[in-house]
Amino acid sequence: ALTNFHVAKPCGSAMKCGMADGKVYDAVIVGIDPTGDVALIKLLGRDDFPAAELGDSDRVRVGDNCFAMGNPFMLATDFQPTVTYGIVSGVNRYQPPAGTLLEYTDCIQTDASINPGNSGGPLFDAEGRLIGINGRGSFEKRGRVNVGVAYAISINQIKNFLGHLHSGRIVDHATLGAVVAFDDQGRVIISDVLEESDAYRRGLRYGDELISFAGRPISTPNAFKNVLGTLPKGWRVPLSFRRDGKRYDVFVRLQGVHGKEELIEKSMGGPRAIPDLPPQPKDGEKKPAGKPKQPSPDTASAAAAERIVADAAGAARAGRNASPTLAEEPAPGDASPNEQPPKSENPPPKSEPPKIIPIDPARMMPQAPMPEAVKKVFEEKHGFANYYFNKLHRGRVWQGWSKAFPAVELQGPWKLGGKVEGGNEFVFTLTDTDAVLKLPTIESQWIAGEKLTASLNPPHSGGLLLALHLWRRLNIVGPEKYGDVYYLGTSPLPNRQGLFDVLVATYREVETHFYFDPQSGLLAAMEMYADEHDDPCEIYFDEYDTVGARKVPRLLTVVYGNDKFAAFRISEATFEKAAP
């Protein structure tokens, strides 16, 4: 089930969910997207929960009818949701983040009544298809009353992240590594670009005109920001730009908005600035006599902070989101980003800055013991929302591939022979200790030394022989013995249809991404990063054929940077067992 990150966070890893059948079910967190304010949870106790049909939010138009569902003001004590009706007031809206979290990009604006308690609920079109997840609204300054402006995260954005959310990870959003702006002619141009970005390596430069990005035309800087916010870190997407009247079409790898540890820290929350509490009389002491004093700004703030802590704790126990909240960033929905509180004619005197007091999470959000049903599907690991689901999908992907290419016993030499496109014959020989490419006039070798990336032969390939060595290693030992292997989620490949399951495998500090076709289970491509700041060696596996008990690719296409290195057409393939 889908909900908002700011709704799920106070509940922790386990929560209770009331359904329209009047029953309360255990649920467990699966994956979280703090930047996009989305969380994926799994309901337990049934295997036949009803599910909504996912719509296409790109087809939504202003004026379309829509319905919002939720539990505003905790009215639905019987778990029958409140349904409100409205129209789509706007599409492709942008609502800025609080810091770098809870950013609403390319979202749907509606006048359907959405109030506190609606967060995480669905927005349906007139046909009952899910087109968004409600999460943000504009309210009157002095009351939490909807003024007819609310926002839902588009379902198409969520579709981009679903594979990553299923991975059990804390997922990040993308950045291009470049900034855009209008020029004096009204064109959208690159106003800055990082030299270490993939966009720069693909040829993007200052002053280039941005034409399209990720398949959508770009006519304003806001349009670019909207598209970028719907994409996960690491995706490769098409980008078109114009320079001196000439158009260039490239694919760019997107960087992450956050560093890994930065994202973990922000998603979990950090220390808050809470003023010291006023001194309390010790046992046996009398309270000062006389008229009670009005609380000073400091003590009033302290009392408010204590109430917030209590509210958040109570909300966590009740399985709902608190408002206000002590999350790292404020939950959306309370006020328009541009609203300011009314100024007082007599501002309070300035006081000393509050001290930073780390909050004990147990004090802020006391958690009930995790139910046994949840324990079975939850595993804690640093950097993951729920590592159980990562292992589940890693196993699923590997099981599909190992059925097509069983190789556990094939620990002897592997040989692949045939012709390079262009006519020359070739032979690859792969063993535990080296990899060799023989051509009619030259032989290239890679040897497994102390540093795997000491040589990246053949030249200009990005390390083809090392990549094939790692391909062989993963096939023989599997993900559990290879090194560190985790399921990334789903990602696209250039000029290929659909999304592919991705395993990220690290062996002796060399990271490799393996892409598997979710339908056939076959390995479609791999990217080996000899240097995280350089282009990877890309190998595409095509034209699979059955050789004995295995599916073997008949075509290997190697790409490095902007150039195709070579295409190897395989006519002979032998995989030997280890010598006795």
Coordinates of C-alpha atoms in Angstrom, one line a residue:
A1 CA 0.0 0.0 0.0
L2 CA 1.1 3.6 -0.7
T3 CA 1.1 6.4 1.8
N4 CA 3.1 9.6 2.6
F5 CA 6.5 9.4 4.2
H6 CA 5.5 12.0 6.7
V7 CA 2.5 9.8 7.7
A8 CA 4.5 6.6 8.1
K9 CA 7.6 8.0 9.8
P10 CA 6.1 8.6 13.3
C11 CA 4.8 5.0 13.3
G12 CA 8.3 3.5 12.9
S13 CA 8.8 0.2 11.1
A14 CA 5.5 -1.5 12.3
M15 CA 2.1 0.1 12.4
K16 CA -1.7 -0.7 12.5
C17 CA -4.0 0.0 9.5
G18 CA -7.7 0.2 9.7
M19 CA -9.6 -1.0 6.6
A20 CA -13.1 -0.4 5.3
D21 CA -14.1 -3.9 6.5
G22 CA -13.9 -2.5 10.0
K23 CA -10.8 -4.5 11.0
V24 CA -7.4 -3.4 12.0
Y25 CA -4.4 -5.1 10.4
D26 CA -0.7 -5.2 11.2
A27 CA 1.5 -3.5 8.6
V28 CA 5.3 -3.2 8.0
I29 CA 7.3 -0.6 6.3
V30 CA 8.8 -1.7 3.0
G31 CA 10.6 1.3 1.5
I32 CA 10.6 5.1 1.9
D33 CA 11.2 8.1 -0.3
P34 CA 11.7 11.0 2.0
T35 CA 12.4 13.6 -0.7
G36 CA 9.2 12.7 -2.6
D37 CA 7.2 12.2 0.6
V38 CA 6.2 8.6 -0.3
A39 CA 6.3 5.4 1.7
L40 CA 5.4 1.8 0.7
I41 CA 4.0 -0.5 3.4
K42 CA 2.8 -4.1 3.4
L43 CA -0.4 -5.1 5.1
L44 CA -0.4 -8.4 6.8
G45 CA -3.2 -10.9 7.7
R46 CA -4.8 -11.4 4.3
D47 CA -3.7 -12.4 0.9
D48 CA -6.7 -10.9 -0.9
F49 CA -6.6 -7.2 0.0
P50 CA -8.5 -5.2 -2.6
A51 CA -6.2 -3.0 -4.8
A52 CA -7.0 0.1 -6.9
E53 CA -6.1 0.3 -10.6
L54 CA -3.2 2.6 -11.3
G55 CA -4.1 5.4 -13.7
D56 CA -2.0 7.6 -16.0
S57 CA -1.5 11.0 -14.4
D58 CA 0.0 12.4 -17.6
R59 CA -3.5 12.1 -19.1
V60 CA -5.1 14.1 -16.4
R61 CA -6.4 17.5 -17.6
V62 CA -7.6 20.6 -15.8
G63 CA -11.3 20.4 -15.2
D64 CA -11.4 16.6 -14.8
N65 CA -13.6 15.3 -12.0
C66 CA -11.7 13.6 -9.1
F67 CA -12.4 12.1 -5.7
A68 CA -10.2 12.2 -2.5
M69 CA -10.4 9.7 0.3
G70 CA -9.0 9.8 3.8
N71 CA -9.7 10.3 7.4
P72 CA -9.8 14.1 8.0
F73 CA -9.8 15.1 11.7
M74 CA -9.9 11.4 12.7
L75 CA -13.7 11.3 12.0
A76 CA -13.7 7.7 10.7
T77 CA -13.6 5.8 13.9
D78 CA -15.3 2.9 12.1
F79 CA -12.5 3.1 9.4
Q80 CA -15.1 4.1 6.7
P81 CA -13.1 6.7 4.8
T82 CA -14.4 10.2 4.1
V83 CA -14.9 10.9 0.4
T84 CA -14.8 14.4 -1.1
Y85 CA -15.4 15.5 -4.6
G86 CA -13.8 18.2 -6.7
I87 CA -12.0 18.9 -10.0
V88 CA -8.4 19.0 -11.1
S89 CA -7.5 22.6 -10.7
G90 CA -4.0 22.3 -12.1
V91 CA -1.4 19.9 -13.3
N92 CA 2.4 20.0 -13.4
R93 CA 2.5 22.1 -10.2
Y94 CA 5.6 22.5 -8.2
Q95 CA 5.7 22.9 -4.4
P96 CA 9.2 23.6 -2.9
P97 CA 10.7 21.2 -0.3
A98 CA 11.4 21.9 3.3
G99 CA 15.2 21.8 3.1
T100 CA 15.7 18.9 0.7
L101 CA 12.8 16.7 1.8
L102 CA 9.1 16.6 1.1
E103 CA 9.4 18.2 -2.4
Y104 CA 6.2 18.0 -4.5
T105 CA 7.1 18.1 -8.2
D106 CA 4.9 17.7 -11.2
C107 CA 2.0 17.3 -8.8
I108 CA -1.8 17.5 -9.2
Q109 CA -3.7 20.5 -7.8
T110 CA -7.3 19.9 -6.8
D111 CA -10.1 21.8 -5.0
A112 CA -11.4 18.6 -3.5
S113 CA -11.6 19.1 0.3
I114 CA -8.3 17.8 1.7
N115 CA -7.7 18.4 5.4
P116 CA -5.3 17.1 8.1
G117 CA -5.9 13.4 8.2
N118 CA -6.2 13.1 4.4
S119 CA -2.4 12.7 4.0
G120 CA -1.5 9.5 2.4
G121 CA -5.0 8.9 1.0
P122 CA -5.8 8.3 -2.7
L123 CA -6.9 10.7 -5.4
F124 CA -9.1 9.0 -7.9
D125 CA -10.2 10.0 -11.4
A126 CA -13.9 9.7 -12.4
E127 CA -13.3 6.1 -13.5
G128 CA -12.0 5.1 -10.1
R129 CA -8.3 4.9 -11.2
L130 CA -5.6 6.0 -8.8
I131 CA -4.0 9.2 -10.2
G132 CA -2.2 10.5 -7.0
I133 CA -1.5 10.4 -3.3
N134 CA -2.8 13.3 -1.3
G135 CA -0.3 15.0 0.9
R136 CA -0.2 18.8 0.9
G137 CA -2.7 21.6 1.2
S138 CA -3.1 25.3 1.8
F139 CA -4.9 26.3 5.0
E140 CA -6.1 29.5 6.6
K141 CA -3.5 31.2 8.8
R142 CA -5.4 30.9 12.1
G143 CA -7.2 27.6 11.5
R144 CA -6.6 24.3 9.9
V145 CA -9.3 24.7 7.3
N146 CA -8.8 23.9 3.7
V147 CA -9.1 26.9 1.3
G148 CA -9.6 24.8 -1.9
V149 CA -5.9 24.4 -2.8
A150 CA -4.5 20.9 -2.2
Y151 CA -1.8 18.8 -3.9
A152 CA -1.4 15.1 -4.7
I153 CA 1.8 13.4 -5.7
S154 CA 1.3 12.1 -9.3
I155 CA 1.0 8.3 -9.7
N156 CA 3.4 8.4 -12.7
Q157 CA 6.1 9.8 -10.4
I158 CA 5.4 7.0 -7.9
K159 CA 5.5 4.4 -10.8
N160 CA 9.1 5.5 -11.5
F161 CA 10.0 4.8 -7.8
L162 CA 8.0 1.7 -7.2
G163 CA 10.8 -0.7 -8.0
H164 CA 13.1 1.2 -5.7
L165 CA 10.5 1.3 -3.0
H166 CA 10.1 -2.5 -3.3
S167 CA 13.8 -2.8 -2.7
G168 CA 13.4 -2.0 1.0
R169 CA 15.8 0.9 0.7
I170 CA 15.8 4.6 1.6
V171 CA 15.6 5.9 -2.0
D172 CA 16.9 9.2 -3.3
H173 CA 15.8 11.6 -6.1
A174 CA 17.9 12.7 -9.0
T175 CA 19.9 15.8 -10.0
L176 CA 21.4 16.5 -13.4
G177 CA 24.4 18.3 -12.0
A178 CA 23.4 21.3 -14.0
V179 CA 21.3 24.4 -13.5
V180 CA 18.9 26.0 -16.0
A181 CA 17.6 29.5 -16.5
F182 CA 15.9 31.8 -19.1
D183 CA 18.2 33.8 -21.3
D184 CA 17.4 37.2 -22.7
Q185 CA 15.6 35.6 -25.7
G186 CA 13.3 33.4 -23.5
R187 CA 15.2 30.2 -24.2
V188 CA 15.9 27.7 -21.4
I189 CA 19.7 27.5 -21.2
I190 CA 22.3 25.8 -19.1
S191 CA 23.5 28.4 -16.6
D192 CA 25.9 26.2 -14.8
V193 CA 27.1 22.6 -15.0
L194 CA 29.4 20.5 -12.8
E195 CA 32.5 19.2 -14.6
E196 CA 32.3 16.0 -12.6
S197 CA 28.7 15.3 -13.7
D198 CA 27.8 12.7 -16.3
A199 CA 25.9 15.5 -18.2
Y200 CA 29.3 17.3 -18.6
R201 CA 30.9 14.1 -19.9
R202 CA 28.1 13.7 -22.4
G203 CA 29.0 17.1 -23.8
L204 CA 26.6 19.5 -22.0
R205 CA 28.1 23.0 -21.6
Y206 CA 27.3 26.4 -20.2
G207 CA 25.0 28.3 -22.6
D208 CA 23.5 25.2 -24.4
E209 CA 19.8 25.4 -25.0
L210 CA 17.8 22.6 -23.3
I211 CA 15.2 21.2 -25.7
S212 CA 13.9 18.1 -24.0
F213 CA 14.6 16.0 -20.9
A214 CA 13.4 12.5 -20.1
G215 CA 11.1 12.5 -23.1
R216 CA 9.4 15.8 -22.3
P217 CA 9.8 19.2 -24.0
I218 CA 11.3 21.9 -21.8
S219 CA 10.0 25.4 -22.3
T220 CA 10.6 26.8 -18.8
P221 CA 13.0 26.2 -15.9
N222 CA 10.1 25.2 -13.8
A223 CA 9.2 22.5 -16.4
F224 CA 12.7 21.1 -16.1
K225 CA 12.5 21.1 -12.3
N226 CA 9.2 19.3 -12.5
V227 CA 10.5 16.5 -14.7
L228 CA 13.7 16.1 -12.7
G229 CA 11.8 15.7 -9.5
T230 CA 10.0 12.6 -10.8
L231 CA 13.2 10.6 -11.4
P232 CA 15.2 8.4 -9.1
K233 CA 18.9 8.7 -8.6
G234 CA 21.0 6.7 -11.1
W235 CA 18.4 6.5 -13.9
R236 CA 19.7 7.2 -17.5
V237 CA 17.3 9.4 -19.5
P238 CA 17.4 11.0 -22.9
L239 CA 18.4 14.7 -23.1
S240 CA 18.4 16.9 -26.1
F241 CA 20.2 20.3 -26.4
R242 CA 21.2 22.8 -29.1
R243 CA 24.4 24.6 -29.6
D244 CA 25.2 26.9 -32.5
G245 CA 22.1 25.7 -34.3
K246 CA 23.0 22.0 -34.1
R247 CA 21.0 19.5 -32.0
Y248 CA 22.6 16.9 -29.8
D249 CA 20.8 13.8 -28.4
V250 CA 22.4 12.0 -25.5
F251 CA 21.6 9.8 -22.5
V252 CA 22.7 11.1 -19.1
R253 CA 23.1 9.3 -15.8
L254 CA 21.5 11.2 -13.0
Q255 CA 23.3 11.9 -9.7
G256 CA 21.6 11.8 -6.3
V257 CA 20.4 14.8 -4.4
H258 CA 21.9 13.6 -1.2
G259 CA 25.0 11.6 -0.1
K260 CA 24.1 8.2 1.3
E261 CA 24.7 9.0 5.0
E262 CA 23.1 12.5 4.6
L263 CA 19.9 10.9 3.3
I264 CA 19.8 8.4 6.1
E265 CA 20.3 11.1 8.8
K266 CA 17.7 13.3 7.3
S267 CA 15.1 10.6 6.9
M268 CA 15.6 9.4 10.5
G269 CA 15.6 13.0 11.9
G270 CA 18.3 14.6 14.0
P271 CA 18.8 16.7 17.1
R272 CA 16.3 19.5 17.6
A273 CA 16.9 22.9 19.1
I274 CA 14.8 22.8 22.3
P275 CA 15.1 25.5 25.0
D276 CA 15.9 24.4 28.5
L277 CA 12.9 23.8 30.7
P278 CA 12.2 26.3 33.5
P279 CA 13.7 25.3 36.8
Q280 CA 11.3 23.2 39.0
P281 CA 11.2 23.4 42.8
K282 CA 13.0 20.5 44.5
D283 CA 11.2 18.2 46.9
G284 CA 10.2 20.1 50.0
E285 CA 10.6 23.5 48.4
K286 CA 7.7 25.8 48.2
K287 CA 6.7 27.5 45.0
P288 CA 7.2 31.3 45.0
A289 CA 4.3 33.1 46.5
G290 CA 2.4 35.8 44.7
K291 CA 0.6 36.2 41.4
P292 CA 1.7 33.6 38.8
K293 CA 4.0 35.1 36.2
Q294 CA 3.3 35.0 32.6
P295 CA 5.6 32.6 30.9
S296 CA 8.6 34.1 29.3
P297 CA 9.3 33.5 25.6
D298 CA 11.8 30.8 26.5
T299 CA 9.6 28.9 28.9
A300 CA 6.6 29.2 26.6
S301 CA 8.7 27.7 23.8
A302 CA 9.9 25.0 26.1
A303 CA 6.4 24.1 27.0
A304 CA 5.3 24.1 23.4
A305 CA 8.2 21.8 22.6
E306 CA 7.2 19.4 25.3
R307 CA 3.6 19.4 24.0
I308 CA 4.9 18.6 20.5
V309 CA 6.9 15.7 21.9
A310 CA 3.9 14.4 23.7
D311 CA 1.7 14.8 20.6
A312 CA 4.2 13.0 18.4
A313 CA 4.4 10.1 20.9
G314 CA 0.7 9.8 21.1
A315 CA 0.4 9.9 17.3
A316 CA 2.9 7.1 17.0
R317 CA 1.0 4.9 19.4
A318 CA -2.3 5.6 17.6
G319 CA -0.7 4.8 14.2
R320 CA -1.3 8.3 12.7
N321 CA 0.9 11.2 11.8
A322 CA 1.2 14.0 14.3
S323 CA 0.8 17.7 13.5
P324 CA 2.9 19.5 14.3
T325 CA 5.8 17.0 14.1
L326 CA 9.4 16.8 15.1
A327 CA 10.5 15.3 11.9
E328 CA 13.8 16.5 10.3
E329 CA 11.6 18.6 8.0
P330 CA 8.1 19.9 8.8
A331 CA 5.3 17.8 7.3
P332 CA 3.5 19.5 4.4
G333 CA -0.1 20.6 4.4
D334 CA -0.3 23.1 7.2
A335 CA 0.2 26.3 5.3
S336 CA 1.1 27.8 2.0
P337 CA 4.9 28.1 1.6
N338 CA 4.6 31.8 1.1
E339 CA 2.4 32.5 4.1
Q340 CA 3.9 34.3 7.1
P341 CA 2.5 34.5 10.6
P342 CA 1.0 37.9 11.5
K343 CA 3.5 40.3 13.1
S344 CA 3.0 41.3 16.7
E345 CA 2.9 45.0 17.5
N346 CA 4.9 44.2 20.6
P347 CA 7.5 41.6 19.7
P348 CA 8.9 39.7 22.6
P349 CA 12.4 40.6 23.8
K350 CA 15.3 38.7 22.3
S351 CA 16.6 35.8 24.3
E352 CA 19.6 33.6 24.3
P353 CA 19.7 31.0 21.5
P354 CA 18.2 27.7 22.6
K355 CA 20.6 24.9 23.5
I356 CA 20.8 21.8 21.2
I357 CA 19.4 18.9 23.2
P358 CA 19.4 15.6 21.4
I359 CA 16.0 14.0 21.7
D360 CA 15.8 10.4 22.8
P361 CA 13.7 8.8 20.0
A362 CA 12.1 6.4 22.6
R363 CA 10.9 9.5 24.5
M364 CA 9.6 11.2 21.4
M365 CA 8.0 8.2 19.8
P366 CA 7.6 5.3 22.2
Q367 CA 7.1 2.1 20.2
A368 CA 5.0 -0.9 21.2
P369 CA 6.6 -4.3 21.0
M370 CA 6.8 -5.4 17.3
P371 CA 4.1 -8.0 16.6
E372 CA 5.2 -11.5 15.7
A373 CA 3.7 -11.2 12.3
V374 CA 5.8 -8.1 11.6
K375 CA 9.0 -9.7 12.9
K376 CA 8.8 -12.4 10.3
V377 CA 9.0 -9.8 7.5
F378 CA 11.3 -7.2 8.9
E379 CA 15.1 -7.1 9.1
E380 CA 17.1 -4.1 10.2
K381 CA 20.2 -3.0 8.3
H382 CA 22.0 0.3 8.1
G383 CA 20.9 2.2 5.0
F384 CA 17.7 0.2 4.5
A385 CA 14.1 0.8 5.6
N386 CA 13.5 -3.0 5.6
Y387 CA 16.4 -5.3 4.5
Y388 CA 14.0 -8.3 4.4
F389 CA 12.4 -7.1 1.2
N390 CA 15.8 -6.4 -0.4
K391 CA 16.9 -9.9 0.2
L392 CA 13.6 -11.2 -1.1
H393 CA 13.9 -9.4 -4.4
R394 CA 17.6 -10.1 -4.8
G395 CA 16.7 -13.8 -4.4
R396 CA 13.9 -13.5 -6.9
V397 CA 16.1 -11.9 -9.6
W398 CA 18.9 -14.3 -9.1
Q399 CA 16.6 -17.4 -9.1
G400 CA 15.3 -16.3 -12.5
W401 CA 18.8 -15.9 -14.0
S402 CA 20.3 -19.0 -12.4
K403 CA 17.6 -21.1 -14.0
A404 CA 18.5 -19.8 -17.4
F405 CA 22.2 -19.9 -16.8
P406 CA 23.2 -22.5 -14.1
A407 CA 26.9 -22.0 -13.5
V408 CA 27.8 -23.0 -10.0
E409 CA 29.9 -26.0 -11.1
L410 CA 31.5 -24.2 -14.0
Q411 CA 34.7 -23.1 -12.2
G412 CA 37.1 -24.0 -15.0
P413 CA 38.0 -21.8 -18.0
W414 CA 35.3 -20.1 -20.0
K415 CA 35.9 -19.5 -23.7
L416 CA 33.8 -17.4 -26.1
G417 CA 34.8 -17.3 -29.7
G418 CA 33.5 -15.8 -33.0
K419 CA 33.9 -12.7 -35.1
V420 CA 34.0 -9.0 -34.3
E421 CA 31.6 -7.0 -36.4
G422 CA 33.9 -6.0 -39.2
G423 CA 35.4 -9.4 -39.8
N424 CA 38.2 -10.2 -37.4
E425 CA 38.1 -13.4 -35.4
F426 CA 38.3 -13.3 -31.6
V427 CA 38.5 -15.6 -28.5
F428 CA 37.9 -14.6 -24.9
T429 CA 39.4 -16.9 -22.2
L430 CA 38.2 -16.2 -18.7
T431 CA 39.6 -17.9 -15.5
D432 CA 39.8 -17.1 -11.8
T433 CA 43.1 -15.3 -12.2
D434 CA 43.0 -13.6 -15.6
A435 CA 41.1 -12.7 -18.7
V436 CA 42.5 -12.7 -22.3
L437 CA 41.3 -11.4 -25.6
K438 CA 43.0 -12.8 -28.7
L439 CA 42.6 -11.1 -32.0
P440 CA 44.5 -12.0 -35.3
T441 CA 47.2 -9.3 -34.7
I442 CA 47.0 -8.6 -31.0
E443 CA 46.5 -10.1 -27.6
S444 CA 45.2 -8.2 -24.6
Q445 CA 45.3 -9.5 -21.0
W446 CA 44.1 -8.6 -17.6
I447 CA 45.5 -10.2 -14.5
A448 CA 43.8 -10.3 -11.1
G449 CA 46.4 -8.5 -9.0
E450 CA 46.2 -6.6 -5.7
K451 CA 44.3 -3.8 -7.3
L452 CA 41.7 -5.0 -9.8
T453 CA 41.7 -1.7 -11.7
A454 CA 45.4 -1.6 -12.2
S455 CA 44.9 -2.3 -15.9
L456 CA 41.8 -1.7 -17.9
N457 CA 42.5 -3.6 -21.1
P458 CA 41.8 -3.5 -23.9
P459 CA 42.5 0.2 -24.2
H460 CA 39.5 2.5 -24.7
S461 CA 37.1 -0.1 -23.5
G462 CA 36.7 1.0 -19.9
G463 CA 38.0 -2.3 -18.6
L464 CA 36.2 -5.0 -20.8
L465 CA 38.3 -7.9 -19.5
L466 CA 37.8 -7.0 -15.9
A467 CA 34.1 -6.6 -16.5
L468 CA 33.9 -10.1 -18.1
H469 CA 35.9 -11.5 -15.1
L470 CA 33.4 -10.1 -12.7
W471 CA 30.5 -11.4 -14.9
R472 CA 32.0 -14.9 -14.6
R473 CA 32.6 -14.6 -10.9
L474 CA 29.0 -13.6 -10.1
N475 CA 27.6 -16.5 -12.2
I476 CA 29.8 -19.0 -10.4
V477 CA 29.6 -17.9 -6.8
G478 CA 26.2 -16.2 -6.7
P479 CA 25.2 -13.0 -4.9
E480 CA 25.7 -14.3 -1.4
K481 CA 29.4 -15.1 -1.9
Y482 CA 30.3 -12.5 -4.5
G483 CA 30.9 -9.6 -2.1
D484 CA 28.2 -7.0 -1.3
V485 CA 25.2 -7.5 -3.5
Y486 CA 21.9 -5.7 -3.1
Y487 CA 18.8 -5.1 -5.1
L488 CA 18.6 -1.6 -6.4
G489 CA 15.1 -1.6 -7.9
T490 CA 14.1 -1.0 -11.5
S491 CA 15.9 1.2 -14.0
P492 CA 15.7 1.9 -17.8
L493 CA 18.4 1.1 -20.4
P494 CA 19.1 3.3 -23.4
N495 CA 17.1 2.4 -26.5
R496 CA 15.4 -0.5 -24.6
Q497 CA 11.7 -0.7 -23.7
G498 CA 10.5 -1.0 -20.1
L499 CA 12.4 -1.1 -16.8
F500 CA 14.9 -3.7 -15.7
D501 CA 15.7 -5.3 -12.4
V502 CA 19.1 -4.2 -11.2
L503 CA 21.6 -5.9 -8.8
V504 CA 24.4 -3.7 -7.6
A505 CA 27.5 -5.9 -6.8
T506 CA 30.7 -4.7 -5.2
Y507 CA 33.8 -6.8 -5.2
R508 CA 37.1 -5.4 -3.9
E509 CA 35.8 -1.9 -4.2
V510 CA 34.7 -2.3 -7.8
E511 CA 31.0 -1.6 -8.3
T512 CA 29.1 -3.3 -11.1
H513 CA 25.4 -3.0 -12.0
F514 CA 23.7 -6.0 -13.6
Y515 CA 20.4 -5.4 -15.4
F516 CA 17.9 -8.3 -15.8
D517 CA 14.9 -8.5 -18.0
P518 CA 11.9 -8.9 -15.5
Q519 CA 9.9 -11.0 -18.1
S520 CA 12.5 -13.5 -19.2
G521 CA 14.9 -13.3 -16.3
L522 CA 17.9 -13.0 -18.7
L523 CA 20.8 -10.7 -18.1
A524 CA 20.4 -7.7 -20.5
A525 CA 23.4 -5.5 -19.6
M526 CA 26.1 -4.7 -17.1
E527 CA 28.0 -1.6 -16.2
M528 CA 31.4 -1.9 -14.5
Y529 CA 32.7 1.2 -12.8
A530 CA 36.5 1.1 -12.5
D531 CA 36.3 4.7 -11.3
E532 CA 33.2 6.2 -9.8
H533 CA 34.0 9.5 -11.4
D534 CA 34.5 8.1 -14.9
D535 CA 32.2 6.3 -17.4
P536 CA 31.6 2.6 -16.9
C537 CA 32.3 -0.2 -19.3
E538 CA 28.9 -1.2 -20.6
I539 CA 28.2 -4.6 -22.0
Y540 CA 24.9 -5.5 -23.6
F541 CA 23.9 -9.2 -23.9
D542 CA 21.6 -10.0 -26.8
E543 CA 20.3 -12.8 -29.1
Y544 CA 20.2 -15.5 -26.5
D545 CA 20.4 -19.1 -27.7
T546 CA 20.3 -22.4 -25.9
V547 CA 23.7 -24.2 -25.5
G548 CA 23.2 -27.4 -23.6
A549 CA 21.3 -26.5 -20.4
R550 CA 22.1 -22.8 -20.6
K551 CA 20.9 -19.6 -22.3
V552 CA 24.0 -18.0 -23.9
P553 CA 24.1 -14.6 -25.6
R554 CA 25.2 -14.6 -29.2
L555 CA 26.0 -10.9 -29.3
L556 CA 28.0 -8.8 -26.9
T557 CA 28.0 -5.0 -27.6
V558 CA 30.6 -3.0 -25.7
V559 CA 30.2 0.8 -25.1
Y560 CA 32.5 3.2 -23.3
G561 CA 31.4 6.8 -22.8
N562 CA 29.9 8.2 -26.0
D563 CA 31.5 5.5 -28.2
K564 CA 30.8 2.0 -29.2
F565 CA 34.0 0.0 -28.6
A566 CA 33.1 -3.2 -30.4
A567 CA 30.4 -5.8 -31.1
F568 CA 31.4 -9.4 -30.6
R569 CA 29.2 -12.1 -32.4
I570 CA 29.7 -15.4 -30.5
S571 CA 29.6 -18.6 -32.5
E572 CA 31.3 -20.9 -30.0
A573 CA 31.0 -21.0 -26.2
T574 CA 32.4 -23.5 -23.7
F575 CA 32.1 -23.5 -20.0
E576 CA 34.3 -26.0 -18.2
K577 CA 34.1 -27.5 -14.7
A578 CA 37.0 -27.1 -12.3
A579 CA 39.8 -29.6 -12.8
P580 CA 39.6 -32.6 -10.3

